[in-house]
């Protein structure tokens, strides 16, 4: 199975391409707002023209399509690598059963999931909803000028904060909207997990599996924690996935839960196995230790968190930092130094909290998840000297 580090390394390049497009969008919006702020009421015709033009979305969409085209090859290579790793891990099972993997079926598996991911990415380049946000901001900027507002930056600062927080968004067929960076990460990671899981299901078919092992990890979500690391026959695993009560191969009974294993952002993987061929991957002692450590948790700002909840808090702070960096890029392009300094102060505060949460919970910081293409921190002003030592 691919490691998290291998997946994140491949994702970093893809993520960088889309971040450059998002940066372009923010700079274009900021530059347009800056132009409007330099005009006056007598420039009404130019103001109207800028309102109609807004940001040149043709340029942005062209760059978005380019990023999508370049990323598709990388995504396919990542999916193929994930399938190869799964195939290699299962070699002992194939030898035990005296069968060979069907190479055509394996290739079709990768191709089908890649096409699904590629299709969604193509939709991203067609369904950006950035136009609505920047038109609203430009309308507010034009209104501030035509009404003769004295402090132009203050008048439209809330609009810029709103755009920076929202980032560049895409819309799904369901109507749901998500930031471009979050949508790309989720789409690629979901595809990797799907390849890994479909590969295991294919292995199960080819070897005639009669059971499954569920992987385990520290800091599991509470609904899946009781079953992680356990072994189930196929009938009971199907009951589990259907949201019905079930039991493991040792006869232990479990209550039903609604979120299927491997779905809805689940990090677990289901290995299809031959019951009785080899031991479980995890001992009861190991699973108990992880559960106790998780629920012992940590106190942050006077509130108790399980270690799993602490990881979720870190993901939330990572997003907040990215939002502040996006707003800072917009502020710089628009010439609003006050807003830029405000963003920098928020970034510094959030980064300190992020590190303190990680330290308190004994978790690894992933500052690369807070990276935003094109962001430049505001340097503190140099201290004045009187020329003496």
Short mmCIF file of C-alpha atoms in Angstrom, two decimals, residues 58-351:
data_model
loop_
_atom_site.label_atom_id
_atom_site.label_comp_id
_atom_site.label_asym_id
_atom_site.label_seq_id
_atom_site.Cartn_x
_atom_site.Cartn_y
_atom_site.Cartn_z
CA UNK A 58 -10.92 33.75 -20.01
CA UNK A 59 -7.31 33.98 -18.86
CA UNK A 60 -8.07 32.28 -15.57
CA UNK A 61 -10.09 29.48 -17.16
CA UNK A 62 -7.35 28.91 -19.73
CA UNK A 63 -4.79 28.45 -16.95
CA UNK A 64 -7.21 26.21 -15.08
CA UNK A 65 -7.62 23.96 -18.12
CA UNK A 66 -3.84 23.86 -18.54
CA UNK A 67 -3.35 22.80 -14.90
CA UNK A 68 -5.98 20.10 -15.34
CA UNK A 69 -4.38 18.70 -18.49
CA UNK A 70 -0.91 18.55 -16.92
CA UNK A 71 -2.23 16.95 -13.74
CA UNK A 72 -4.12 14.14 -15.41
CA UNK A 73 -0.93 12.25 -16.33
CA UNK A 74 0.40 12.57 -12.80
CA UNK A 75 -2.87 11.34 -11.35
CA UNK A 76 -2.91 8.30 -13.63
CA UNK A 77 0.68 7.45 -12.66
CA UNK A 78 -0.26 7.75 -8.98
CA UNK A 79 -3.27 5.46 -9.40
CA UNK A 80 -1.24 2.92 -11.33
CA UNK A 81 1.40 2.92 -8.58
CA UNK A 82 -1.30 2.37 -5.95
CA UNK A 83 -2.64 -0.64 -7.88
CA UNK A 84 0.85 -2.08 -8.35
CA UNK A 85 1.57 -1.81 -4.63
CA UNK A 86 -1.67 -3.63 -3.80
CA UNK A 87 -0.87 -6.36 -6.33
CA UNK A 88 2.62 -6.85 -4.90
CA UNK A 89 1.31 -7.02 -1.32
CA UNK A 90 -1.10 -9.80 -2.33
CA UNK A 91 1.48 -11.96 -4.12
CA UNK A 92 1.60 -14.51 -1.28
CA UNK A 93 -2.18 -14.99 -1.50
CA UNK A 94 -2.02 -15.58 -5.25
CA UNK A 95 0.78 -18.12 -4.81
CA UNK A 96 -1.14 -19.84 -2.02
CA UNK A 97 -4.21 -20.23 -4.22
CA UNK A 98 -2.18 -21.04 -7.34
CA UNK A 99 -3.77 -18.27 -9.44
CA UNK A 100 -2.45 -15.33 -11.45
CA UNK A 101 -3.76 -11.75 -11.39
CA UNK A 102 -5.78 -10.81 -14.47
CA UNK A 103 -3.67 -7.96 -15.90
CA UNK A 104 -6.50 -6.75 -18.16
CA UNK A 105 -8.89 -6.38 -15.24
CA UNK A 106 -6.25 -4.54 -13.22
CA UNK A 107 -5.64 -2.09 -16.05
CA UNK A 108 -9.37 -1.51 -16.46
CA UNK A 109 -9.65 -0.83 -12.74
CA UNK A 110 -7.06 1.95 -12.90
CA UNK A 111 -8.47 3.34 -16.14
CA UNK A 112 -12.06 3.53 -14.88
CA UNK A 113 -11.21 5.35 -11.65
CA UNK A 114 -8.77 7.66 -13.43
CA UNK A 115 -11.43 8.58 -15.99
CA UNK A 116 -13.86 9.31 -13.18
CA UNK A 117 -11.33 11.58 -11.44
CA UNK A 118 -10.29 13.21 -14.72
CA UNK A 119 -13.93 13.91 -15.54
CA UNK A 120 -14.47 15.64 -12.22
CA UNK A 121 -11.31 17.70 -12.72
CA UNK A 122 -12.51 18.69 -16.19
CA UNK A 123 -15.76 19.84 -14.62
CA UNK A 124 -13.75 22.01 -12.22
CA UNK A 125 -12.36 23.95 -15.19
CA UNK A 126 -15.88 24.58 -16.48
CA UNK A 127 -17.81 25.30 -13.30
CA UNK A 128 -15.76 27.83 -11.36
CA UNK A 129 -18.07 30.21 -9.54
CA UNK A 130 -15.39 32.85 -8.97
CA UNK A 131 -17.18 35.27 -11.29
CA UNK A 132 -20.00 35.85 -8.81
CA UNK A 133 -17.65 36.73 -5.96
CA UNK A 134 -15.46 39.18 -7.84
CA UNK A 135 -18.41 40.88 -9.54
CA UNK A 136 -19.93 41.51 -6.13
CA UNK A 137 -16.62 42.96 -4.89
CA UNK A 138 -16.20 45.12 -7.99
CA UNK A 139 -19.77 46.38 -7.66
CA UNK A 140 -19.02 47.38 -4.07
CA UNK A 141 -15.79 49.06 -5.17
CA UNK A 142 -17.54 51.01 -7.95
CA UNK A 143 -20.29 52.03 -5.55
CA UNK A 144 -17.70 53.28 -3.03
CA UNK A 145 -16.14 55.53 -5.68
CA UNK A 146 -19.40 56.84 -7.15
CA UNK A 147 -20.70 57.68 -3.66
CA UNK A 148 -17.47 59.51 -2.86
CA UNK A 149 -16.55 57.40 0.15
CA UNK A 150 -13.49 58.92 1.81
CA UNK A 151 -11.65 55.78 2.95
CA UNK A 152 -11.96 53.57 -0.12
CA UNK A 153 -9.98 50.61 1.30
CA UNK A 154 -12.09 50.50 4.45
CA UNK A 155 -15.27 50.62 2.38
CA UNK A 156 -14.48 47.46 0.44
CA UNK A 157 -12.33 45.63 3.00
CA UNK A 158 -15.17 43.36 4.06
CA UNK A 159 -15.69 42.34 0.43
CA UNK A 160 -12.01 41.46 0.07
CA UNK A 161 -12.09 39.44 3.29
CA UNK A 162 -15.10 37.59 1.94
CA UNK A 163 -13.33 36.75 -1.34
CA UNK A 164 -10.11 35.74 0.40
CA UNK A 165 -11.97 33.46 2.81
CA UNK A 166 -13.96 31.85 0.02
CA UNK A 167 -10.97 31.48 -2.30
CA UNK A 168 -11.55 30.28 -5.83
CA UNK A 169 -14.54 27.95 -5.74
CA UNK A 170 -15.94 25.19 -7.90
CA UNK A 171 -19.48 23.88 -7.99
CA UNK A 172 -20.54 20.24 -8.08
CA UNK A 173 -23.56 18.87 -9.93
CA UNK A 174 -25.38 18.70 -6.58
CA UNK A 175 -24.99 22.47 -6.27
CA UNK A 176 -22.51 22.19 -3.41
CA UNK A 177 -19.52 24.53 -3.60
CA UNK A 178 -15.97 23.99 -2.37
CA UNK A 179 -12.69 25.86 -2.49
CA UNK A 180 -10.60 24.82 -5.49
CA UNK A 181 -7.63 23.69 -3.37
CA UNK A 182 -9.83 21.59 -1.08
CA UNK A 183 -11.75 20.12 -4.03
CA UNK A 184 -8.55 19.07 -5.84
CA UNK A 185 -7.05 17.43 -2.74
CA UNK A 186 -10.26 15.62 -1.91
CA UNK A 187 -10.79 14.42 -5.49
CA UNK A 188 -7.27 12.99 -5.86
CA UNK A 189 -7.14 11.44 -2.38
CA UNK A 190 -10.58 9.88 -2.80
CA UNK A 191 -9.38 8.43 -6.11
CA UNK A 192 -6.29 6.88 -4.50
CA UNK A 193 -8.40 5.33 -1.75
CA UNK A 194 -10.86 4.04 -4.33
CA UNK A 195 -8.06 2.43 -6.37
CA UNK A 196 -6.64 0.82 -3.24
CA UNK A 197 -10.02 -0.50 -2.14
CA UNK A 198 -11.17 -1.68 -5.57
CA UNK A 199 -7.82 -3.44 -5.93
CA UNK A 200 -8.48 -5.31 -2.69
CA UNK A 201 -11.95 -6.29 -3.89
CA UNK A 202 -10.43 -7.58 -7.13
CA UNK A 203 -7.87 -9.58 -5.16
CA UNK A 204 -10.72 -11.02 -3.10
CA UNK A 205 -12.52 -12.17 -6.25
CA UNK A 206 -9.42 -13.66 -7.85
CA UNK A 207 -8.28 -15.65 -4.79
CA UNK A 208 -11.77 -16.60 -3.59
CA UNK A 209 -11.48 -14.73 -0.28
CA UNK A 210 -13.79 -15.71 2.57
CA UNK A 211 -13.08 -12.83 4.96
CA UNK A 212 -11.65 -9.38 5.48
CA UNK A 213 -9.19 -7.62 7.75
CA UNK A 214 -9.77 -3.94 8.47
CA UNK A 215 -6.65 -1.82 8.83
CA UNK A 216 -6.09 0.18 12.02
CA UNK A 217 -4.35 3.39 12.99
CA UNK A 218 -4.02 5.60 16.07
CA UNK A 219 -6.58 8.37 16.53
CA UNK A 220 -9.43 6.63 14.73
CA UNK A 221 -12.82 8.29 14.31
CA UNK A 222 -15.15 7.10 17.10
CA UNK A 223 -17.66 5.26 14.90
CA UNK A 224 -15.00 3.03 13.30
CA UNK A 225 -12.67 2.65 16.28
CA UNK A 226 -14.37 -0.50 17.70
CA UNK A 227 -13.97 -2.47 14.46
CA UNK A 228 -10.56 -1.32 13.22
CA UNK A 229 -7.95 -4.08 13.20
CA UNK A 230 -10.62 -6.78 13.48
CA UNK A 231 -11.41 -9.72 11.19
CA UNK A 232 -14.82 -10.55 9.73
CA UNK A 233 -16.25 -13.16 7.40
CA UNK A 234 -17.80 -11.79 4.22
CA UNK A 235 -21.40 -12.16 5.38
CA UNK A 236 -20.85 -10.12 8.55
CA UNK A 237 -18.77 -7.54 6.72
CA UNK A 238 -21.69 -7.01 4.34
CA UNK A 239 -24.01 -6.54 7.35
CA UNK A 240 -21.57 -3.95 8.73
CA UNK A 241 -21.51 -2.02 5.46
CA UNK A 242 -25.31 -2.12 5.26
CA UNK A 243 -25.64 -0.43 8.66
CA UNK A 244 -26.87 -3.54 10.50
CA UNK A 245 -25.59 -5.32 13.66
CA UNK A 246 -22.78 -7.83 13.01
CA UNK A 247 -20.06 -9.90 14.67
CA UNK A 248 -16.39 -10.69 14.06
CA UNK A 249 -14.82 -14.12 13.52
CA UNK A 250 -14.27 -14.45 17.28
CA UNK A 251 -17.98 -14.06 17.95
CA UNK A 252 -17.87 -10.54 19.37
CA UNK A 253 -21.05 -8.59 18.62
CA UNK A 254 -21.11 -5.00 17.38
CA UNK A 255 -23.79 -2.34 17.09
CA UNK A 256 -24.69 -0.98 13.67
CA UNK A 257 -23.16 2.28 12.43
CA UNK A 258 -24.18 4.33 9.44
CA UNK A 259 -20.86 5.34 7.82
CA UNK A 260 -19.52 2.45 5.70
CA UNK A 261 -15.86 1.53 6.08
CA UNK A 262 -13.68 3.13 3.32
CA UNK A 263 -16.35 5.75 2.53
CA UNK A 264 -17.08 9.36 3.56
CA UNK A 265 -13.45 10.29 4.31
CA UNK A 266 -12.69 7.03 6.10
CA UNK A 267 -8.93 6.30 6.21
CA UNK A 268 -9.33 2.55 6.74
CA UNK A 269 -8.70 -0.05 4.07
CA UNK A 270 -10.32 -3.48 3.82
CA UNK A 271 -7.99 -6.37 2.95
CA UNK A 272 -9.68 -9.44 1.47
CA UNK A 273 -8.15 -12.57 2.97
CA UNK A 274 -8.34 -16.31 3.41
CA UNK A 275 -9.41 -16.92 7.02
CA UNK A 276 -6.98 -19.21 8.78
CA UNK A 277 -4.04 -18.62 6.43
CA UNK A 278 -2.30 -16.01 8.57
CA UNK A 279 -2.78 -14.04 11.77
CA UNK A 280 -4.52 -10.71 12.16
CA UNK A 281 -2.40 -7.65 11.40
CA UNK A 282 -2.96 -6.15 14.88
CA UNK A 283 -3.08 -7.65 18.36
CA UNK A 284 -5.84 -6.88 20.87
CA UNK A 285 -3.20 -5.24 23.09
CA UNK A 286 -2.12 -2.84 20.33
CA UNK A 287 -5.69 -1.86 19.51
CA UNK A 288 -6.53 -1.33 23.18
CA UNK A 289 -3.44 0.85 23.66
CA UNK A 290 -4.38 3.07 20.69
CA UNK A 291 -7.95 3.41 21.94
CA UNK A 292 -6.84 4.38 25.45
CA UNK A 293 -4.31 6.91 24.14
CA UNK A 294 -6.94 8.41 21.86
CA UNK A 295 -9.54 8.86 24.60
CA UNK A 296 -7.02 10.01 27.21
CA UNK A 297 -6.60 12.89 24.84
CA UNK A 298 -5.39 16.35 25.68
CA UNK A 299 -6.65 19.61 27.20
CA UNK A 300 -6.48 22.61 24.87
CA UNK A 301 -7.65 26.06 26.02
CA UNK A 302 -9.38 24.43 28.97
CA UNK A 303 -11.35 21.96 26.82
CA UNK A 304 -10.77 18.21 26.54
CA UNK A 305 -10.13 16.73 23.10
CA UNK A 306 -9.54 13.15 22.07
CA UNK A 307 -6.40 12.88 19.96
CA UNK A 308 -8.66 12.30 16.94
CA UNK A 309 -10.51 15.54 17.71
CA UNK A 310 -7.13 17.29 18.00
CA UNK A 311 -6.26 16.17 14.45
CA UNK A 312 -9.57 17.62 13.24
CA UNK A 313 -8.79 20.88 15.03
CA UNK A 314 -5.43 20.99 13.22
CA UNK A 315 -7.12 20.48 9.83
CA UNK A 316 -9.46 23.37 10.67
CA UNK A 317 -6.55 25.67 11.58
CA UNK A 318 -4.70 24.70 8.38
CA UNK A 319 -7.70 25.87 6.35
CA UNK A 320 -7.95 29.11 8.35
CA UNK A 321 -4.27 29.85 7.66
CA UNK A 322 -4.72 29.23 3.92
CA UNK A 323 -7.72 31.56 3.92
CA UNK A 324 -5.72 34.32 5.59
CA UNK A 325 -2.88 33.88 3.10
CA UNK A 326 -5.34 34.13 0.20
CA UNK A 327 -6.74 37.33 1.67
CA UNK A 328 -3.20 38.70 2.09
CA UNK A 329 -2.46 38.06 -1.61
CA UNK A 330 -5.64 39.93 -2.54
CA UNK A 331 -4.81 42.76 -0.15
CA UNK A 332 -1.31 43.17 -1.59
CA UNK A 333 -2.62 43.33 -5.17
CA UNK A 334 -5.26 45.89 -4.19
CA UNK A 335 -2.76 48.07 -2.32
CA UNK A 336 -4.44 47.62 1.08
CA UNK A 337 -1.41 47.36 3.40
CA UNK A 338 -3.55 47.61 6.51
CA UNK A 339 -5.54 44.49 5.58
CA UNK A 340 -2.31 42.73 4.62
CA UNK A 341 -0.81 43.42 8.06
CA UNK A 342 -4.04 42.26 9.70
CA UNK A 343 -3.83 38.98 7.76
CA UNK A 344 -0.19 38.54 8.77
CA UNK A 345 -1.07 39.00 12.44
CA UNK A 346 -3.83 36.38 12.09
CA UNK A 347 -1.44 33.98 10.32
CA UNK A 348 1.15 34.37 13.08
CA UNK A 349 -1.49 33.78 15.77
CA UNK A 350 -3.00 30.76 14.01
CA UNK A 351 0.42 29.22 13.33
#
